[in-house]
């Protein structure tokens, strides 16, 4: 029977269903999420499996879908979310989907290619256009150069005039006269221009005229080309060979050259034609973009649905790969692990699946017995899921072992709260957890790792916060200040004359004074109703009191937690019917722990309950050490009469338990083996089977001998681990004290160094400073005390559970139940 | 009207949370100071001269307590203002979000 405290009982079931109904049946099982398919072909590699081609097809479709989604995101098209559970397509629809996808992809790629080409053309035309416009000016200038020999004047356009033209040229020619200047015009990136200029200079020693101007960046230009700045340039040179050289240089600098007509009229013609071409191109581009948007929008309506369909199909094919196909190709055999209580549901799902596929034969469920260990399945709901996850993180429980998760729901937040212990911080944490719980769905969309962890643990945080408020009230600590709700039990006035020793002068003489509880009236005799008395908050020896209290509390909590762990092992033994182990393991362990550490707790509680004078009170630690060392010399260091006798008895009992744990169980195993060996030997002598059985028997004997040693060693390790572990684990629980001390001190430091500075300013500016300092206080509280200390306390509470608590009873050697579930598949991959 | 929006949605939400916390906590501190709670004695800026013998010693301390309490109340009022401002920013941010989409 399944219960919260144990993993579910699982059974191995053989499924037989027809090949035609395979898709529908498996999809129904996937929607259920209750069965785990066993791999029936473990020796086969992934490439040799039967449905590997279909899996590849599904992956190809996924790739196309991803490409589509990327394109949609780029064009800012909203992808509609699907809501209903759609049917999984069968093999025929797969082909249809596949062809749709391929067509879409091809279309989209072609559109993109055309778009890029058109854009390129537009860019070129724009360059030509700006070239034509700007070179007008240059041409006029060049003509003026031809006619006039004076050096041109500086103007806004930078010029590189070679004034050496006249000096270096042969005396044959001169600037005036019929000089045939040819030119090269083009566009180059602005950042490359200075280098370009220098290279030309070096090559031609100034036998050229270079003009350049920046192309004005219009908005359209920027949209089409981007933010690259380009310059128009034109070079006037003499001679044809020079042209070739310049052409090569231009190619080196990746300047695009355009042929420019010589006459004004032709240039005007060209300009006009370029204009019209650009208009056309712009229109075509716009149309292309519209078409692309329409294709993507149409696809966007379905892409989510397609994506989930493809994922489901891939999962089905993967599952089919795990099954066995019968020789006749008509029957599929699958083996599944399934919870016993859900067998009926699974059967119904299979019947439904086969009905949908229209086959006449219902699938057959055949439960088989097996020696293999089933997977561990713990049924969880949203609340218990977080706790089960943190238990499984250390080790998944062995099949049908007791599940520590239900106890962890209470003990984990409690141990956290013991270390955190501040009701103000606890309140903030609780409110934060409530907010996360209410906004959990919208947080899931962020798909950040940290938020995922936060959402998974939202109920844990809620419980941690609520328990922290409780322990904060017990420690009487709220942002490092105490509440005085019920009236303190300590009173200062009776310390003064006539009741007590103090005078008015005493106040002047001493900086620190100690209240004496034996003076009547100072201590009312009734302790504070709930929690620590608020007077300790303003006492300077607060830590001496609180340290002693918290240390003893930690030891009490630790020993109780460990005793609880040991008693859980009893439950395990009863369930697995290992009754011998109860007497050989559970009882000695319990007696050992109780007689030593249970007695320690008794001492602590007893010392708290009786009245002692603090000067003569015996230290519990010393008492304990002396008890172990049998040292009873100082008689007055005893708490009660008969203590010596009782302590000696307890120590001897505990010491006696060690050999019981160490030796009894291996000895019993040895004896049973001896008995069976004698029995078998006797049987063998009666039968006449001869030497072969005897030789096989000697093998058996040697195996036994080896494993006897193993058993002894294993038992020794287990005993030592338990006994020494008791002491070290008890000491380990002292971290409960250490962390709560650290938290309290940090909280107090924050108050004193940040907020108190603002409070102590008594002038009018105090309120403004208080506003600023409170903001700083709040930020530091959240980051240091809530986040850092919270994580720290979380980690330590977790460690206490995983190591100190669970190593008393938990084996944790199972494997987790991983059902085929479409819901979790879609959730994880989204 | 020029854009009254000067902080993003996250800053406005943080400001709102901070001011709610500030209002509640400072108001409670103010109440505890004006009722002369003994636990808060170390936060009151008294000097040794205030504690000299005399009939006014106790009233001096109480007066200081009240001063600090009033400071807390004023700070809480300032936080109410900051809270209203943050709330307006949050609403403006939401409106802007709806407009764009």
Coordinates of C-alpha atoms in Angstrom, one line a residue, chain A residues 15-27 50-51 54 89-92 316-317 320-321 323-334 350 353-354 356-364:
Chain A
X15 CA 2.9 -4.6 -23.0
X16 CA 1.9 -6.1 -26.3
X17 CA 0.3 -3.8 -28.9
X18 CA -0.1 -3.6 -32.6
X19 CA 2.3 -1.6 -34.7
X20 CA -0.5 0.6 -36.1
X21 CA -1.7 1.6 -32.7
X22 CA 1.8 2.1 -31.3
X23 CA 1.8 5.9 -31.8
X24 CA -1.6 6.5 -30.2
X25 CA -0.9 4.1 -27.3
X26 CA 2.4 5.6 -26.5
X27 CA 1.1 9.1 -26.8
X50 CA 15.1 0.7 -35.8
X51 CA 13.6 4.2 -35.8
X54 CA 12.5 9.0 -37.9
X89 CA 0.0 12.9 -35.5
X90 CA 0.5 9.5 -36.8
X91 CA 3.2 8.5 -39.3
X92 CA 1.3 9.9 -42.3
X316 CA 7.5 8.5 -29.1
X317 CA 10.1 7.4 -31.6
X320 CA 9.7 2.9 -29.8
X321 CA 13.5 2.5 -30.1
X323 CA 10.9 -1.7 -27.5
X324 CA 11.1 -5.0 -29.3
X325 CA 9.5 -5.4 -32.6
X326 CA 8.2 -8.9 -33.3
X327 CA 9.4 -10.9 -36.3
X328 CA 6.1 -10.5 -38.1
X329 CA 6.5 -6.7 -37.8
X330 CA 3.0 -6.6 -36.5
X331 CA 3.5 -6.7 -32.8
X332 CA 5.5 -4.4 -30.5
X333 CA 6.6 -5.7 -27.1
X334 CA 7.5 -3.2 -24.4
X350 CA -4.0 1.9 -23.6
X353 CA -5.1 4.7 -27.6
X354 CA -5.9 1.6 -29.5
X356 CA -8.2 6.0 -31.5
X357 CA -6.0 4.2 -33.9
X358 CA -8.9 2.1 -35.0
X359 CA -7.3 -1.2 -34.4
X360 CA -9.5 -4.0 -33.3
X361 CA -7.0 -5.7 -30.9
X362 CA -6.7 -4.2 -27.5
X363 CA -3.3 -4.1 -26.0
X364 CA -2.3 -6.8 -23.5

